[in-house]
Short mmCIF file of N, CA and C in Angstrom, two decimals:
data_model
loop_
_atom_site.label_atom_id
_atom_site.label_comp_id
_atom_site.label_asym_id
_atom_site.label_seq_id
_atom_site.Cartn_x
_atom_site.Cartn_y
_atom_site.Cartn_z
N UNK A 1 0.83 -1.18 0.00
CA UNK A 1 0.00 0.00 0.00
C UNK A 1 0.88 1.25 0.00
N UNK A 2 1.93 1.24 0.44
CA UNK A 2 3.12 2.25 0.78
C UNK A 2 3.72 2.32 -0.64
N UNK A 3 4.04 1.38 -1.21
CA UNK A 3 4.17 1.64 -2.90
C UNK A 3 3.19 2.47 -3.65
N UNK A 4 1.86 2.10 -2.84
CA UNK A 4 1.40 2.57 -4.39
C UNK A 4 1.06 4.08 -3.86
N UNK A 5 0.82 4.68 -2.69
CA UNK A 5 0.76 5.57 -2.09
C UNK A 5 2.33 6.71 -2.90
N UNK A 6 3.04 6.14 -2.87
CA UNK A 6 4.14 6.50 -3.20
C UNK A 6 4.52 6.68 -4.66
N UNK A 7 3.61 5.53 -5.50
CA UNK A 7 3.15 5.91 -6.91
C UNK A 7 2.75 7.37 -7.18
N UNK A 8 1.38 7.40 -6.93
CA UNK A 8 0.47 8.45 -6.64
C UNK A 8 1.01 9.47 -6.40
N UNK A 9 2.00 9.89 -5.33
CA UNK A 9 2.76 11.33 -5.33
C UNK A 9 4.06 11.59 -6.38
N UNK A 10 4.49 10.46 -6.78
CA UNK A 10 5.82 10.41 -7.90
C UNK A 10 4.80 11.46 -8.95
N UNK A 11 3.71 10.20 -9.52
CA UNK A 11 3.13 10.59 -10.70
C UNK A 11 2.56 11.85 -10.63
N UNK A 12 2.10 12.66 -9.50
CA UNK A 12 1.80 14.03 -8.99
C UNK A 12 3.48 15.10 -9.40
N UNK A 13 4.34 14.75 -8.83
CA UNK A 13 5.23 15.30 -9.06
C UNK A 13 5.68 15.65 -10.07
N UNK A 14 5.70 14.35 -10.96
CA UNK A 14 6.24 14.55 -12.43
C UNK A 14 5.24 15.26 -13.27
N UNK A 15 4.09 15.16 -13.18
CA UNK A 15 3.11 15.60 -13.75
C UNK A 15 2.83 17.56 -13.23
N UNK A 16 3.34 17.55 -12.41
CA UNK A 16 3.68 18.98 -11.57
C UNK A 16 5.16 19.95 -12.77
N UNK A 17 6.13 18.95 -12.76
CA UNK A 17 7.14 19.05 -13.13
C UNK A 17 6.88 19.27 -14.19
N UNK A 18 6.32 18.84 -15.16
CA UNK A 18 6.21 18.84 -16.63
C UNK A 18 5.34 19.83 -17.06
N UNK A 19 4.33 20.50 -16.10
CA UNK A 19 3.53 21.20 -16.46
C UNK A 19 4.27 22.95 -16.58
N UNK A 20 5.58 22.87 -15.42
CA UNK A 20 5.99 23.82 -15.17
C UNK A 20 7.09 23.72 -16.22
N UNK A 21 7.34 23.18 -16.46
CA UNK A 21 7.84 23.03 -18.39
C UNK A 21 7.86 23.34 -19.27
N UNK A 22 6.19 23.25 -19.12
CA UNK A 22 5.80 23.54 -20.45
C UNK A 22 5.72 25.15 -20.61
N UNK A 23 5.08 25.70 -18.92
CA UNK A 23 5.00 27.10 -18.58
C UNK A 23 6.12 27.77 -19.11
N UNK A 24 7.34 27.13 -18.68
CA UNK A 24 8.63 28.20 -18.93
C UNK A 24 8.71 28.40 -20.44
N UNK A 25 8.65 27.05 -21.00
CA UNK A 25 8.86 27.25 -22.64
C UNK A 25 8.40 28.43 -23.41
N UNK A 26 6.83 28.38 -23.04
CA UNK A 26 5.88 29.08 -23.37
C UNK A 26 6.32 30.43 -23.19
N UNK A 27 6.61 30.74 -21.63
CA UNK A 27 7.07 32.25 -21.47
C UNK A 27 8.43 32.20 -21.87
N UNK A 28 9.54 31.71 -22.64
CA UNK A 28 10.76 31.66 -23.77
C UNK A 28 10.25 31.97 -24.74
N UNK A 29 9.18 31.18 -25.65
CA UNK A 29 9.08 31.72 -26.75
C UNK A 29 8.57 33.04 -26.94
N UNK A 30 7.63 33.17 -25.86
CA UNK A 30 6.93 34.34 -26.23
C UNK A 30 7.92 35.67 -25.99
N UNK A 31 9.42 35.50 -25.29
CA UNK A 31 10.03 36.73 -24.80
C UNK A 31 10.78 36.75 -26.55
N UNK A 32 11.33 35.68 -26.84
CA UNK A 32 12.08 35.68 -28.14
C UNK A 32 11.32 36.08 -28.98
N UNK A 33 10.35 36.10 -29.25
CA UNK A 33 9.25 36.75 -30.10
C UNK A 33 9.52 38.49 -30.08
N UNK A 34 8.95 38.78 -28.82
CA UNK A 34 9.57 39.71 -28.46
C UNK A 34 10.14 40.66 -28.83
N UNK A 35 11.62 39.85 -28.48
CA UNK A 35 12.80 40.98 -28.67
C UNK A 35 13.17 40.85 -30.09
N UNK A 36 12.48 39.74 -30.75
CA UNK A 36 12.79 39.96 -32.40
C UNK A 36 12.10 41.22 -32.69
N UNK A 37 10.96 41.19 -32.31
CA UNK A 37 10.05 42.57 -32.66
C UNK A 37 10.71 43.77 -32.40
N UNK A 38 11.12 43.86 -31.03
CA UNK A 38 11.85 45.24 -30.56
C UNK A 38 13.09 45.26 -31.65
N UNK A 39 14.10 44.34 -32.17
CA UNK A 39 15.10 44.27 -32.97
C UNK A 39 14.55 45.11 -34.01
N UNK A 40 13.63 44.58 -34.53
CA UNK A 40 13.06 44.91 -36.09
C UNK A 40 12.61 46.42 -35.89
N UNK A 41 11.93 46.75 -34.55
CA UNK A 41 11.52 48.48 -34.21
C UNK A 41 13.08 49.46 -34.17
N UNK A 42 13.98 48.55 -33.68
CA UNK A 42 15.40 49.75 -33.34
C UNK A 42 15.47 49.76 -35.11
N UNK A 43 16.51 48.71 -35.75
CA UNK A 43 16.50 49.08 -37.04
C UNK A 43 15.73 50.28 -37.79
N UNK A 44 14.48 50.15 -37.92
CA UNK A 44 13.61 51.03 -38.42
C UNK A 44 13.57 52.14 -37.90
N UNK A 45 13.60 52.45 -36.80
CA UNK A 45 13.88 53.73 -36.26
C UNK A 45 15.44 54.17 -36.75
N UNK A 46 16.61 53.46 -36.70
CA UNK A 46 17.71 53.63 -37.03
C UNK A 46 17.57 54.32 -38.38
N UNK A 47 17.11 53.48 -39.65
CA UNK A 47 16.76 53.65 -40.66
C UNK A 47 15.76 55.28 -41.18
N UNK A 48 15.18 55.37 -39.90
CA UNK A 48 14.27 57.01 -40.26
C UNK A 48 14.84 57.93 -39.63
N UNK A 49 16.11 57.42 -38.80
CA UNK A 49 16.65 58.42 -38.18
C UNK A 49 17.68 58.88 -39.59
N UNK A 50 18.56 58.25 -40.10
CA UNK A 50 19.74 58.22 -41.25
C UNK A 50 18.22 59.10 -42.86
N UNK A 51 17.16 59.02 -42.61
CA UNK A 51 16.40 59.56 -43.81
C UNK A 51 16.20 60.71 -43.49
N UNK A 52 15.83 60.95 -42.10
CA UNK A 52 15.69 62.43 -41.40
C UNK A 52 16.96 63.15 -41.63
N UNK A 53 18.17 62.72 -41.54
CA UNK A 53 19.21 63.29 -41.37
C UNK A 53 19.64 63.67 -42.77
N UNK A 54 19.23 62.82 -43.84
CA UNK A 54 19.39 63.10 -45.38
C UNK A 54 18.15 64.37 -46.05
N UNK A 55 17.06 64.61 -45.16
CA UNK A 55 16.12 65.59 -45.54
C UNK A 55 16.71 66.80 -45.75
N UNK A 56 16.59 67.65 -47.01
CA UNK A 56 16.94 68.61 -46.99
C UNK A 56 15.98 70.15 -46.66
N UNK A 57 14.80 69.96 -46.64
CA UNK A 57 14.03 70.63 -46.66
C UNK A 57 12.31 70.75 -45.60
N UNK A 58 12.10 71.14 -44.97
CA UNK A 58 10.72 71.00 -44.22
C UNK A 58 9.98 70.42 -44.33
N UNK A 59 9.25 70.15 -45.98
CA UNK A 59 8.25 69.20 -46.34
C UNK A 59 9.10 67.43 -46.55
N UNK A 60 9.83 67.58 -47.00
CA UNK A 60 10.44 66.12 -46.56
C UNK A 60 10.54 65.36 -44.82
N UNK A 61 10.97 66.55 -44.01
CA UNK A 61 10.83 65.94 -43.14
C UNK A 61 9.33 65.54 -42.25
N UNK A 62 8.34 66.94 -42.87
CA UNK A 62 7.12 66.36 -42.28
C UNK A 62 6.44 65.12 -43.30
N UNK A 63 6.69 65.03 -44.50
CA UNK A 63 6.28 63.95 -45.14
C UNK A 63 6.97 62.69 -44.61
N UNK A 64 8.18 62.64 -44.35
CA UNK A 64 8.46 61.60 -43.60
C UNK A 64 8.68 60.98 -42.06
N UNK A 65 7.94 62.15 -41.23
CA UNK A 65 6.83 61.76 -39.98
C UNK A 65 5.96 61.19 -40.04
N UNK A 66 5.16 61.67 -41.55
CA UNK A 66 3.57 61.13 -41.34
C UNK A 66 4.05 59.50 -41.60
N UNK A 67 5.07 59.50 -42.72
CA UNK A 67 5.33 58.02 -42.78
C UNK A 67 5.81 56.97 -41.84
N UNK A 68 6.40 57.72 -40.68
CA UNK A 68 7.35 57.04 -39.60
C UNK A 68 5.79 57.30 -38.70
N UNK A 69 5.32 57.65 -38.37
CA UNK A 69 4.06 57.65 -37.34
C UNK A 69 3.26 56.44 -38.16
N UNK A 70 2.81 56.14 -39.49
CA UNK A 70 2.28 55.18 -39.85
C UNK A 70 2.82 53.94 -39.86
N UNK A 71 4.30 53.78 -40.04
CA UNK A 71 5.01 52.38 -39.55
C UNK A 71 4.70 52.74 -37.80
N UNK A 72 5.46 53.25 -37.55
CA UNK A 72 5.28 53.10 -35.83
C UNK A 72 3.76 52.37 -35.20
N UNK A 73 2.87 52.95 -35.97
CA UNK A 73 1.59 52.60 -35.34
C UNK A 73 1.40 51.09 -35.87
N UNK A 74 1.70 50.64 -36.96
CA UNK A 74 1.52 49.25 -37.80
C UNK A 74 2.66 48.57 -36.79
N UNK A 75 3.57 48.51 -36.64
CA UNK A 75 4.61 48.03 -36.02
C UNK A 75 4.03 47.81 -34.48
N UNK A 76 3.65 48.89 -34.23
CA UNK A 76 2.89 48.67 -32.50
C UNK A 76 1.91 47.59 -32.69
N UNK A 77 0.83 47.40 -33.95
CA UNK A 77 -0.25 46.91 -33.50
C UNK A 77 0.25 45.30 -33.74
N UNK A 78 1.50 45.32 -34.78
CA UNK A 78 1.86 44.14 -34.98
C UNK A 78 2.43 43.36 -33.69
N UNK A 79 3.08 43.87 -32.79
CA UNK A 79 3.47 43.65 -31.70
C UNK A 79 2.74 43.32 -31.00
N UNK A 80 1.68 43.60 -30.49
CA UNK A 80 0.83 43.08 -29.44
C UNK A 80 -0.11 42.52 -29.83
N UNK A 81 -0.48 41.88 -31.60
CA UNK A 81 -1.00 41.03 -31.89
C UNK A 81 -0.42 39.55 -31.47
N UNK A 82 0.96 40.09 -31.71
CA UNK A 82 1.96 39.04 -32.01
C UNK A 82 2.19 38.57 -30.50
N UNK A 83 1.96 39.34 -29.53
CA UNK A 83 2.25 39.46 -28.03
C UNK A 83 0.61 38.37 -27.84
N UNK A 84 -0.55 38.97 -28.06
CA UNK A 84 -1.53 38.00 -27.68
C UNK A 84 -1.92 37.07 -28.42
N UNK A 85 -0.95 36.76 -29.74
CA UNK A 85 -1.49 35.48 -29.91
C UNK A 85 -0.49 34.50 -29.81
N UNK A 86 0.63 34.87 -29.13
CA UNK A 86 1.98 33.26 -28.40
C UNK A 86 1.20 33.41 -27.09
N UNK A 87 0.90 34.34 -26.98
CA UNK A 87 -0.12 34.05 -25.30
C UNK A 87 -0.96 33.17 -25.10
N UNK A 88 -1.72 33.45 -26.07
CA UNK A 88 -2.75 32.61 -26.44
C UNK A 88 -3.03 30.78 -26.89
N UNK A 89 -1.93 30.97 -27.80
CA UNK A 89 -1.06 29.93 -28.24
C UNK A 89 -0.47 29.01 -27.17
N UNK A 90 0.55 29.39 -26.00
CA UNK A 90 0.79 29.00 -25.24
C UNK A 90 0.01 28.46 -24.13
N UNK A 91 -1.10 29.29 -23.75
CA UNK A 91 -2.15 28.78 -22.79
C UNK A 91 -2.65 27.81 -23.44
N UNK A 92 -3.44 27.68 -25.05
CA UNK A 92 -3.54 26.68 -24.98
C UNK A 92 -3.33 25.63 -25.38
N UNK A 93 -1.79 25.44 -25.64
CA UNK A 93 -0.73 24.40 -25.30
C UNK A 93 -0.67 24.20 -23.99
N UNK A 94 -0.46 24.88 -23.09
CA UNK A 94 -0.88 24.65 -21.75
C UNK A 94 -1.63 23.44 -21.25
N UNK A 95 -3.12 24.04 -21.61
CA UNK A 95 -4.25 23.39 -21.09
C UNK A 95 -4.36 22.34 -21.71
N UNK A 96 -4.11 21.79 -23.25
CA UNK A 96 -4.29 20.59 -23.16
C UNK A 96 -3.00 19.56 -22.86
N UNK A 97 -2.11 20.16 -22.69
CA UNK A 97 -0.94 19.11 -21.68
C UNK A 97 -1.50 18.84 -20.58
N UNK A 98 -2.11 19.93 -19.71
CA UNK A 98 -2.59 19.75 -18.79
C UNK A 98 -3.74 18.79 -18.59
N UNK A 99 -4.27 18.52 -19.66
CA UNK A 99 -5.73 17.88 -19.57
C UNK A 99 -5.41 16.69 -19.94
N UNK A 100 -4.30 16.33 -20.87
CA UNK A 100 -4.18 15.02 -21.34
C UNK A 100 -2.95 14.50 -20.16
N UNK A 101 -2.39 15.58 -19.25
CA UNK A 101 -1.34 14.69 -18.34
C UNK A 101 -2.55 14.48 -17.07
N UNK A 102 -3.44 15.31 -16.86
CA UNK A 102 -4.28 15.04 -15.56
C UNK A 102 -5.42 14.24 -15.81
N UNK A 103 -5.59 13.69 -17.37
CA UNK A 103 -6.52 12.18 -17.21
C UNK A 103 -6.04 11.18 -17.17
N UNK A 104 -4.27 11.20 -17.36
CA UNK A 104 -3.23 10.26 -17.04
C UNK A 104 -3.20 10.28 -16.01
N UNK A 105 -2.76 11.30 -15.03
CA UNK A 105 -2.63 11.02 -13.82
C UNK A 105 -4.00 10.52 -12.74
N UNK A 106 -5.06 11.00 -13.60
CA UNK A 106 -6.25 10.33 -12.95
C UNK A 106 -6.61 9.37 -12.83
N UNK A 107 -6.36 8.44 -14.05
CA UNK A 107 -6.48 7.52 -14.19
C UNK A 107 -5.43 6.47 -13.49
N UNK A 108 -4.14 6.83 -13.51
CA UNK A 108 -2.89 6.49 -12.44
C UNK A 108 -3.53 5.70 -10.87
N UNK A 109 -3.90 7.17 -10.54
CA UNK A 109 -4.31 7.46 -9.51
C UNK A 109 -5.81 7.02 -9.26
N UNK A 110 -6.51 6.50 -10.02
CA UNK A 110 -7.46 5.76 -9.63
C UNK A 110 -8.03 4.40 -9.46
N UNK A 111 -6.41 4.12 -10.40
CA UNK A 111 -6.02 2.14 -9.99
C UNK A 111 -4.91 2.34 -9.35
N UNK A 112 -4.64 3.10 -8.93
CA UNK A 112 -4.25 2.72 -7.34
C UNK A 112 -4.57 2.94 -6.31
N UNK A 113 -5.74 3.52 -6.21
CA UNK A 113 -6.45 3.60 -5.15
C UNK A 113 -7.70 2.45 -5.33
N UNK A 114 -7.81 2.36 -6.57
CA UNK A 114 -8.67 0.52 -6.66
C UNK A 114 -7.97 -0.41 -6.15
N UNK A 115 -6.23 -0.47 -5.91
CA UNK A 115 -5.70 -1.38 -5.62
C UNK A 115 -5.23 -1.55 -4.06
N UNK A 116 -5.57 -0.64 -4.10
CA UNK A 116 -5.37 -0.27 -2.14
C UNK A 116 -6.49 -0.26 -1.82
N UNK A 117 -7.39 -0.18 -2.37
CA UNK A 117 -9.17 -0.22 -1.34
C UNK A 117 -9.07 -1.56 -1.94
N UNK A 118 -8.48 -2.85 -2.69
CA UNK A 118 -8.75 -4.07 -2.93
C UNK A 118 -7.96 -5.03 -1.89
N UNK A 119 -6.80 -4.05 -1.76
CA UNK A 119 -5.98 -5.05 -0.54
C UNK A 119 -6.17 -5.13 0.62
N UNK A 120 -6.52 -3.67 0.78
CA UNK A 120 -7.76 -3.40 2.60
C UNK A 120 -8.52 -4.41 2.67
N UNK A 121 -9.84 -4.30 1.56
CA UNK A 121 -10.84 -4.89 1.71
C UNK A 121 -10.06 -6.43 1.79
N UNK A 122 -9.10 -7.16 1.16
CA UNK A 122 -8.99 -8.49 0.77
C UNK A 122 -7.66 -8.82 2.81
N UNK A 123 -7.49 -7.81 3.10
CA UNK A 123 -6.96 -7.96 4.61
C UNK A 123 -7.78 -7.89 5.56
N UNK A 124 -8.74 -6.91 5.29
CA UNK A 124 -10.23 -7.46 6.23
C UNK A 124 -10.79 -8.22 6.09
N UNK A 125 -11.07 -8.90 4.77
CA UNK A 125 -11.65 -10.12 4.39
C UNK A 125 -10.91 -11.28 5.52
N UNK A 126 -9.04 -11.23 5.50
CA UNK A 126 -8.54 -12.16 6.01
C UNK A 126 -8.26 -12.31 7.54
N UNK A 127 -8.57 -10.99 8.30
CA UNK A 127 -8.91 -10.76 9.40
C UNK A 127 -10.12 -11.01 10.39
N UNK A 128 -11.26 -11.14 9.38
CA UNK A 128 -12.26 -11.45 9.62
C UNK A 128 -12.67 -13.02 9.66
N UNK A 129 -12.01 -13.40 8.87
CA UNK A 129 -11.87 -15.22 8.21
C UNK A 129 -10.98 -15.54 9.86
N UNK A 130 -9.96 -15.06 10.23
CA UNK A 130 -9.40 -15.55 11.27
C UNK A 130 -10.03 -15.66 12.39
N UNK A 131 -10.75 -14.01 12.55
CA UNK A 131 -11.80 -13.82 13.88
C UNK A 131 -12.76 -15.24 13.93
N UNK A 132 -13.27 -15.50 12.84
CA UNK A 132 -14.44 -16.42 12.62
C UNK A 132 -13.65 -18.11 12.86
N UNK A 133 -12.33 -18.29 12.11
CA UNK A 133 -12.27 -19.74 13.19
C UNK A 133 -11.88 -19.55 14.24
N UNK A 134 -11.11 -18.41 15.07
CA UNK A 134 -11.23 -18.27 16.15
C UNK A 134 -12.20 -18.80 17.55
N UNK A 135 -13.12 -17.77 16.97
CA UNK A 135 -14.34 -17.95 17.88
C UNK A 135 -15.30 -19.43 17.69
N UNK A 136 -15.11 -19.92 16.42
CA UNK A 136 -15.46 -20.89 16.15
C UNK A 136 -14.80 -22.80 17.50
N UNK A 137 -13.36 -22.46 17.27
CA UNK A 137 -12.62 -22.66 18.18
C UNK A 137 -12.88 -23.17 19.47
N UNK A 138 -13.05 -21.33 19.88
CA UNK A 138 -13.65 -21.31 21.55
C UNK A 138 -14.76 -21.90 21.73
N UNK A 139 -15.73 -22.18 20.75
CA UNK A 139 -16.74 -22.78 20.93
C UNK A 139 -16.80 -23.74 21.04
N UNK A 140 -16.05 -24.43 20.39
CA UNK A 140 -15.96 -26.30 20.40
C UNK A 140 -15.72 -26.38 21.92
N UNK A 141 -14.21 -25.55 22.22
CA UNK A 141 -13.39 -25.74 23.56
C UNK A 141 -14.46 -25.53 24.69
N UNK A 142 -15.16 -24.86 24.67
CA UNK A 142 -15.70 -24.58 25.59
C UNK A 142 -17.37 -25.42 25.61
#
C-alpha cells in the first residue's frame, strides 16, 4: 500500500514538473518573439533616423513623420497582436498538456487507489476469516 501511495505522489510530481515546463517554454518563446520585434523596431527607427538626417528641406521631413508615425503605429499593432497570440497559443498548449497529463494522472491514480481499497478490503476479508475460526474454536473448547 506504501508503494502505491508513493506511486500516486511520484506521478503528482512529475506531472507537476512537466507542467511547469511547459510554462517556462511558453514564457521563452513568447520573450524571443519579443525581442525579435523590438530588434526589427530599433533598425527602423535607425533607418528614419539616417532619412531624417538626409532631408533637406521641411516638407520632406514632415512627409516623412507622417510616414514614420504610420510604420510606428503598424509596427505597434503588430506587436501586441503578435504578443496576444503566443499568449494565447501557449495557454492553450498549456491546457491541453494539462488535460491530457491530468486524465493520465487520474487515471494512475485511480487504480491505485482501486488497488489499495482491494488489498484493505482483501486484509479485512482475512482478518475477519481468522476472527471467525477463532471464535469458532472457543466454541468447540468450551
Amino acid at each position: 500500500m506504501a508503494n502505491q501511495l508513493f506511486d500516486i505522489y511520484r506521478n503528482n510530481v512529475k506531472t507537476t514538473a512537466e507542467m511547469m515546463r511547459i510554462s517556462l517554454e511558453n514564457a521563452l518563446r513568447l520573450q524571443e518573439k519579443q525581442l525579435g520585434m523590438v530588434r526589427s523596431m530599433l533598425d527602423q527607427n535607425v533607418q528614419s533616423a539616417e532619412r531624417a538626417a538626409g532631408a533637406t528641406n521641411m516638407e520632406q521631413l514632415v512627409a516623412l513623420q507622417s510616414e514614420l508615425a504610420g510604420r510606428q503605429f503598424e509596427s505597434l499593432g503588430e506587436f501586441w497582436t503578435s504578443v496576444w497570440n503566443t499568449a494565447a497559443e501557449g495557454q492553450r498548449n498549456f491546457f491541453e498538456r494539462v488535460r491530457s497529463e491530468g486524465s493520465e494522472m487520474a487515471s494512475k491514480s485511480y487504480d491505485s487507489a482501486a488497488r489499495i481499497t482491494q488489498d484493505m478490503a482483501r486484509s479485512a476479508s482475512e482478518i475477519g476469516s481468522r476472527g471467525s475460526s477463532q471464535e469458532r474454536k472457543e466454541r468447540k473448547s468450551a
